Amino acid sequence: MNSRIGLIASNTFREAVRDRVLYNLIAFALLMSGAAILVGQISIDIERLVVINLGLTAVSLFGIVIAIFIGIGLVSKEIERRTLYTVLSRPVRRWEFIAGKFMGLAGTLVVNAFFMAIGVFAALLYVSHHFQASDRWLLVALYFIILQFLIITSLALFFSSFSSPLMAAVFAFALFVIGTFAEDLRGFGAMAKGVVRWLATGAAYLVPNFSALNVISSVAHQRPVSGQLILYNTAYALIYTLMAVCGAVLIFERRNLK
Amino acid sequence: MTAIEILGLEKTYNVGFWRKRPKCALRPLHMQVEEGEIFGFLGPNGAGKTTTLKLLMGLVFPTSGSARILGMETHDPRMRAQIGFLPEQPYFYDYLTARELLEYYAGLSGVPAKERSRRSQEMLERVGLHDAGGLQLRKFSKGMLQRVGIAQAILHEPKVVFFDEPMSGLDPMGRREVRDLMDQLRQEGKTVFFSTHILSDAEALCDRVAIIHLGELRGIGSVADLTSSAQNRVELIWQGPSVPSSLRALGAEPHIAGSTVRATLLEANQDAAIEALRRERLRLISVVPVRASLEDYFVQKLKPTEAVAGGRQ
């Protein structure tokens, strides 16, 4: 990685840490501790299922919220506060700035997810007193969650490169919600007719398919995840992310910083 | 050698939400700045100074025209490694300490990792912030931020430095220090291009100045040339209680302050006036040719358009 991208990425990570973004881990720790204690008292044989579902969903939601709310300001906040002027007047290319910002936030989310994953496994150990062989699929579910973070971060960055933070948040959150139901949208497209069929199918393939990246329920029921799905989801997420980041670069390269 | 070459740089923005209309921020600008000079870019607020600087920094794109700095295009990263820029009213990452910020910028400018810490410390000392290096920027006053801004602009030892309103927010001592620093930069052979609307700063520092108003270049030249425009008048100062009547007859316009009299008159009448003072046994203190100040020149250059604009209203 080019050193300027690395510097911008580490500065973005430092900003998130100093702006107390990782404080969400405290809320997460409280949630997991409470859930583990409560589930141990009221559930009968479904403690593991509840802890995995709740834990992984919380990892996903906490990360998505952070990705959207930090991602939308990655570029627009720098323009608004004019901090960008002293960066881009140096030998920093605009695409390097975008790449550094993306990597910094993605790194923050991975670190955040790592600590949350430790919390999920600790809660799981607390309620079931031992790990099972099928628990390794939890790592795959966590990996898919990180792929979701990459997609949503790139989309927030994309919207941030041309719109206000508020509009970028609306767009990114709307895409996240629609993407969660992408499979349903595809099903609807298959059933519809005429123009609606084309529109629904087009929209279903344009929005990020977050439903394919959600295997939380499946791993909670100890079902394995196929290697093919892992490969497919990895390729899909990386291509989607790359396209969104390239879109952000193309827009930002032409933007006047008034 | 030419440090900055501006070739018909022009910028028009489209303003308005529904019905876009063009607004010209900078009319085609042609000028050159030579290496090693301090060049003042003067104009009232909204004249187009910041737009010009943003165009030179590649932050906005020109509608037409181009510019070259050190013989390279403005988007060339090799050129950017050799320039420094202080924006107007700078704002920095306030979660960083001053030292962290300078080390970050040093890295982005290509300063080797092992030199960044030393260079940052030197810069903090140079701008008088050696005690504040470990303090987060959110705790800095406006004047301190301006000093950090100057430090970040020069820490990678650029050949050309661009300052947008560098004295803004500084107290009289701070302004004097910045003037001294700019003078030091000139002695080090660097080119300094700075925008300001404070004419006394420009008059004290600049080798040459350009005056811009309503996006249009109104005048350019050395401060000495612009301020020595022939007035054909001299100012006489003498000590004594009276103004000789013969002096009044020569067209002198006297101002009496205590026992000192100051009078201006045509240069052609200078000898006759001195002779009149000698006859009256009044003690002559000085005879100085009247020079136009930069302010006079500035006001003169701004007037015509305002008169026209006023006539249009």
CSV table of C-alpha atoms in Angstrom, one decimal, chain A residues 4-255:
chain,number,residue,atom,x,y,z
A,4,ARG,CA,0.1,8.3,1.7
A,5,ILE,CA,-3.0,6.0,1.6
A,6,GLY,CA,-1.6,4.4,4.8
A,7,LEU,CA,-1.2,7.7,6.5
A,8,ILE,CA,-4.7,8.9,5.6
A,9,ALA,CA,-6.1,5.5,6.7
A,10,SER,CA,-4.3,5.6,10.0
A,11,ASN,CA,-5.4,9.2,10.6
A,12,THR,CA,-9.1,8.2,9.9
A,13,PHE,CA,-8.7,5.3,12.3
A,14,ARG,CA,-7.2,7.7,14.9
A,15,GLU,CA,-10.1,10.1,14.4
A,16,ALA,CA,-12.7,7.4,15.1
A,17,VAL,CA,-10.9,6.3,18.2
A,18,ARG,CA,-10.4,9.8,19.6
A,19,ASP,CA,-14.0,10.7,18.8
A,20,ARG,CA,-14.9,7.8,21.1
A,21,VAL,CA,-16.5,5.7,18.4
A,22,LEU,CA,-15.2,2.5,20.0
A,23,TYR,CA,-17.2,3.5,23.1
A,24,ASN,CA,-20.0,1.5,21.4
A,25,LEU,CA,-18.2,-1.5,22.6
A,26,ILE,CA,-19.2,-0.7,26.2
A,27,ALA,CA,-22.9,-0.7,25.2
A,28,PHE,CA,-22.3,-3.9,23.3
A,29,ALA,CA,-20.6,-5.5,26.3
A,30,LEU,CA,-23.5,-4.5,28.5
A,31,LEU,CA,-26.0,-5.9,26.0
A,32,MET,CA,-24.1,-9.3,25.8
A,33,SER,CA,-23.6,-9.6,29.5
A,34,GLY,CA,-27.3,-8.8,30.2
A,35,ALA,CA,-28.4,-11.2,27.5
A,36,ALA,CA,-26.2,-14.0,28.7
A,37,ILE,CA,-27.4,-13.7,32.3
A,38,LEU,CA,-31.1,-13.3,31.3
A,39,VAL,CA,-31.1,-16.1,28.7
A,40,GLY,CA,-29.5,-18.5,31.2
A,41,GLN,CA,-32.4,-18.0,33.5
A,42,ILE,CA,-35.4,-18.0,31.2
A,43,SER,CA,-34.5,-20.2,28.2
A,44,ILE,CA,-34.7,-23.9,28.0
A,45,ASP,CA,-32.1,-25.5,25.7
A,46,ILE,CA,-32.2,-22.5,23.3
A,47,GLU,CA,-29.6,-20.4,25.1
A,48,ARG,CA,-27.1,-20.9,22.4
A,49,LEU,CA,-29.5,-20.0,19.7
A,50,VAL,CA,-30.6,-16.8,21.4
A,51,VAL,CA,-27.1,-15.7,22.2
A,52,ILE,CA,-25.8,-16.3,18.7
A,53,ASN,CA,-28.7,-14.6,17.0
A,54,LEU,CA,-28.7,-11.6,19.4
A,55,GLY,CA,-24.9,-11.3,19.4
A,56,LEU,CA,-24.3,-11.5,15.7
A,57,THR,CA,-27.3,-9.2,14.9
A,58,ALA,CA,-25.9,-6.7,17.4
A,59,VAL,CA,-22.4,-6.9,15.8
A,60,SER,CA,-24.0,-6.3,12.4
A,61,LEU,CA,-26.3,-3.4,13.5
A,62,PHE,CA,-23.7,-1.6,15.6
A,63,GLY,CA,-21.2,-1.8,12.7
A,64,ILE,CA,-23.7,-0.7,10.0
A,65,VAL,CA,-24.7,2.3,12.1
A,66,ILE,CA,-21.1,3.3,12.6
A,67,ALA,CA,-20.3,2.7,8.9
A,68,ILE,CA,-23.2,5.0,7.8
A,69,PHE,CA,-22.7,7.7,10.4
A,70,ILE,CA,-19.0,8.0,10.0
A,71,GLY,CA,-18.9,7.2,6.3
A,72,ILE,CA,-21.3,10.0,5.3
A,73,GLY,CA,-18.9,12.6,6.7
A,74,LEU,CA,-15.7,11.1,5.4
A,75,VAL,CA,-15.5,13.5,2.5
A,76,SER,CA,-18.2,16.1,3.1
A,77,LYS,CA,-17.0,17.0,6.6
A,78,GLU,CA,-13.5,17.5,5.3
A,79,ILE,CA,-14.8,19.8,2.6
A,80,GLU,CA,-17.1,21.7,5.0
A,81,ARG,CA,-14.3,22.2,7.6
A,82,ARG,CA,-11.7,22.9,4.9
A,83,THR,CA,-9.3,20.3,6.4
A,84,LEU,CA,-9.0,18.9,2.9
A,85,TYR,CA,-7.3,22.0,1.5
A,86,THR,CA,-4.0,21.3,3.3
A,87,VAL,CA,-4.1,17.7,2.3
A,88,LEU,CA,-4.9,18.0,-1.4
A,89,SER,CA,-2.4,20.9,-1.8
A,90,ARG,CA,0.3,18.3,-1.0
A,91,PRO,CA,1.5,15.5,-3.4
A,92,VAL,CA,-1.7,13.5,-2.6
A,93,ARG,CA,-3.9,12.4,-5.5
A,94,ARG,CA,-7.6,12.6,-5.0
A,95,TRP,CA,-8.1,8.9,-5.5
A,96,GLU,CA,-5.4,8.3,-2.7
A,97,PHE,CA,-7.5,10.4,-0.3
A,98,ILE,CA,-10.7,8.4,-1.1
A,99,ALA,CA,-8.8,5.1,-0.8
A,100,GLY,CA,-7.2,6.1,2.5
A,101,LYS,CA,-10.5,7.3,4.0
A,102,PHE,CA,-12.2,4.0,3.0
A,103,MET,CA,-9.4,1.9,4.4
A,104,GLY,CA,-9.3,3.8,7.7
A,105,LEU,CA,-13.0,3.4,8.3
A,106,ALA,CA,-13.0,-0.3,7.2
A,107,GLY,CA,-10.1,-0.9,9.6
A,108,THR,CA,-12.0,0.8,12.4
A,109,LEU,CA,-15.0,-1.5,11.7
A,110,VAL,CA,-12.9,-4.6,11.6
A,111,VAL,CA,-11.2,-3.8,14.9
A,112,ASN,CA,-14.7,-3.0,16.4
A,113,ALA,CA,-16.1,-6.3,15.0
A,114,PHE,CA,-13.1,-8.2,16.4
A,115,PHE,CA,-13.8,-7.0,20.0
A,116,MET,CA,-17.5,-7.6,19.6
A,117,ALA,CA,-16.8,-11.2,18.3
A,118,ILE,CA,-14.8,-11.8,21.5
A,119,GLY,CA,-17.8,-10.7,23.4
A,120,VAL,CA,-20.2,-13.0,21.5
A,121,PHE,CA,-17.9,-16.0,22.1
A,122,ALA,CA,-17.5,-15.1,25.8
A,123,ALA,CA,-21.3,-15.0,26.2
A,124,LEU,CA,-21.6,-18.2,24.3
A,125,LEU,CA,-19.1,-19.9,26.6
A,126,TYR,CA,-20.9,-18.5,29.6
A,127,VAL,CA,-24.3,-20.0,28.7
A,128,SER,CA,-23.1,-23.3,27.3
A,129,HIS,CA,-19.9,-23.8,29.2
A,130,HIS,CA,-18.1,-25.2,26.1
A,131,PHE,CA,-17.7,-24.6,22.4
A,132,GLN,CA,-19.0,-27.0,19.7
A,133,ALA,CA,-17.4,-27.9,16.3
A,134,SER,CA,-20.2,-26.1,14.6
A,135,ASP,CA,-19.3,-22.8,16.3
A,136,ARG,CA,-16.6,-22.3,13.6
A,137,TRP,CA,-19.4,-21.3,11.3
A,138,LEU,CA,-19.9,-18.3,13.5
A,139,LEU,CA,-16.5,-17.1,12.2
A,140,VAL,CA,-18.0,-17.3,8.6
A,141,ALA,CA,-21.0,-15.3,9.7
A,142,LEU,CA,-18.7,-12.7,11.2
A,143,TYR,CA,-16.7,-12.6,8.0
A,144,PHE,CA,-19.9,-12.0,6.0
A,145,ILE,CA,-20.8,-9.2,8.4
A,146,ILE,CA,-17.5,-7.6,7.7
A,147,LEU,CA,-18.2,-7.9,4.0
A,148,GLN,CA,-21.4,-6.1,4.6
A,149,PHE,CA,-19.4,-3.3,6.4
A,150,LEU,CA,-17.2,-2.9,3.4
A,151,ILE,CA,-20.2,-2.5,1.1
A,152,ILE,CA,-22.0,-0.1,3.3
A,153,THR,CA,-18.8,1.9,4.0
A,154,SER,CA,-18.2,2.2,0.2
A,155,LEU,CA,-21.8,3.3,-0.4
A,156,ALA,CA,-21.7,5.9,2.4
A,157,LEU,CA,-18.4,7.2,0.9
A,158,PHE,CA,-19.9,7.3,-2.5
A,159,PHE,CA,-22.9,9.4,-1.4
A,160,SER,CA,-20.6,11.5,0.7
A,161,SER,CA,-18.5,12.4,-2.3
A,162,PHE,CA,-21.4,14.5,-3.9
A,163,SER,CA,-24.1,15.1,-1.3
A,164,SER,CA,-24.7,16.6,2.1
A,165,PRO,CA,-24.2,14.3,5.2
A,166,LEU,CA,-28.0,14.2,5.8
A,167,MET,CA,-28.8,13.1,2.2
A,168,ALA,CA,-25.9,10.7,2.2
A,169,ALA,CA,-27.2,9.1,5.4
A,170,VAL,CA,-30.7,8.8,3.9
A,171,PHE,CA,-29.4,7.2,0.7
A,172,ALA,CA,-27.1,4.8,2.5
A,173,PHE,CA,-29.6,3.7,5.1
A,174,ALA,CA,-32.3,3.3,2.4
A,175,LEU,CA,-30.0,1.1,0.4
A,176,PHE,CA,-29.1,-0.9,3.5
A,177,VAL,CA,-32.8,-1.6,4.2
A,178,ILE,CA,-33.7,-2.4,0.5
A,179,GLY,CA,-30.5,-4.5,0.3
A,180,THR,CA,-31.6,-6.5,3.3
A,181,PHE,CA,-34.7,-7.5,1.3
A,182,ALA,CA,-32.9,-7.9,-2.0
A,183,GLU,CA,-33.9,-11.6,-2.3
A,184,ASP,CA,-37.5,-10.7,-1.8
A,185,LEU,CA,-37.2,-8.0,-4.4
A,186,ARG,CA,-35.8,-10.5,-6.8
A,187,GLY,CA,-38.7,-12.9,-6.1
A,188,PHE,CA,-41.1,-10.0,-6.7
A,189,GLY,CA,-39.4,-9.2,-10.0
A,190,ALA,CA,-39.7,-12.8,-11.1
A,191,MET,CA,-43.5,-12.8,-10.4
A,192,ALA,CA,-44.3,-9.4,-11.8
A,193,LYS,CA,-45.0,-8.6,-15.5
A,194,GLY,CA,-44.2,-5.9,-18.0
A,195,VAL,CA,-42.3,-2.7,-16.9
A,196,VAL,CA,-42.7,-3.6,-13.2
A,197,ARG,CA,-40.8,-6.8,-13.8
A,198,TRP,CA,-37.9,-5.0,-15.5
A,199,LEU,CA,-37.8,-2.2,-12.9
A,200,ALA,CA,-38.0,-4.6,-9.9
A,201,THR,CA,-35.4,-7.0,-11.4
A,202,GLY,CA,-33.1,-4.1,-12.3
A,203,ALA,CA,-33.4,-2.6,-8.8
A,204,ALA,CA,-32.9,-6.0,-7.1
A,205,TYR,CA,-29.6,-6.4,-9.0
A,206,LEU,CA,-28.5,-2.8,-8.4
A,207,VAL,CA,-28.9,-2.7,-4.7
A,208,PRO,CA,-26.4,-4.6,-2.6
A,209,ASN,CA,-27.6,-8.0,-1.7
A,210,PHE,CA,-27.3,-8.0,2.0
A,211,SER,CA,-29.7,-10.9,2.5
A,212,ALA,CA,-27.2,-13.3,0.8
A,213,LEU,CA,-24.6,-12.0,3.3
A,214,ASN,CA,-26.8,-12.8,6.3
A,215,VAL,CA,-26.2,-16.4,7.5
A,216,ILE,CA,-26.8,-15.6,11.2
A,217,SER,CA,-29.9,-17.7,11.5
A,218,SER,CA,-28.4,-20.5,9.6
A,219,VAL,CA,-25.2,-20.8,11.8
A,220,ALA,CA,-27.3,-20.3,15.0
A,221,HIS,CA,-29.0,-23.6,13.9
A,222,GLN,CA,-25.6,-25.2,13.5
A,223,ARG,CA,-26.0,-25.5,9.7
A,224,PRO,CA,-22.7,-25.3,7.8
A,225,VAL,CA,-21.9,-22.6,5.1
A,226,SER,CA,-20.8,-23.9,1.8
A,227,GLY,CA,-17.3,-23.0,0.4
A,228,GLN,CA,-19.0,-21.9,-2.8
A,229,LEU,CA,-21.2,-19.4,-1.0
A,230,ILE,CA,-18.1,-18.0,0.8
A,231,LEU,CA,-16.3,-17.6,-2.5
A,232,TYR,CA,-19.4,-16.1,-4.2
A,233,ASN,CA,-20.1,-13.7,-1.4
A,234,THR,CA,-16.4,-12.6,-1.2
A,235,ALA,CA,-16.2,-11.9,-4.9
A,236,TYR,CA,-19.6,-10.2,-4.9
A,237,ALA,CA,-18.8,-7.9,-1.9
A,238,LEU,CA,-15.3,-7.0,-3.2
A,239,ILE,CA,-16.6,-6.2,-6.7
A,240,TYR,CA,-19.5,-4.2,-5.3
A,241,THR,CA,-17.2,-2.3,-2.9
A,242,LEU,CA,-14.7,-1.6,-5.6
A,243,MET,CA,-17.3,-0.2,-7.9
A,244,ALA,CA,-18.7,2.1,-5.3
A,245,VAL,CA,-15.3,3.3,-4.3
A,246,CYS,CA,-14.4,3.9,-8.0
A,247,GLY,CA,-17.7,5.8,-8.4
A,248,ALA,CA,-16.7,8.0,-5.4
A,249,VAL,CA,-13.3,8.6,-6.9
A,250,LEU,CA,-14.7,9.5,-10.4
A,251,ILE,CA,-17.1,12.0,-8.8
A,252,PHE,CA,-14.5,13.4,-6.4
A,253,GLU,CA,-11.9,13.8,-9.1
A,254,ARG,CA,-14.1,16.3,-10.9
A,255,ARG,CA,-15.5,18.1,-7.9
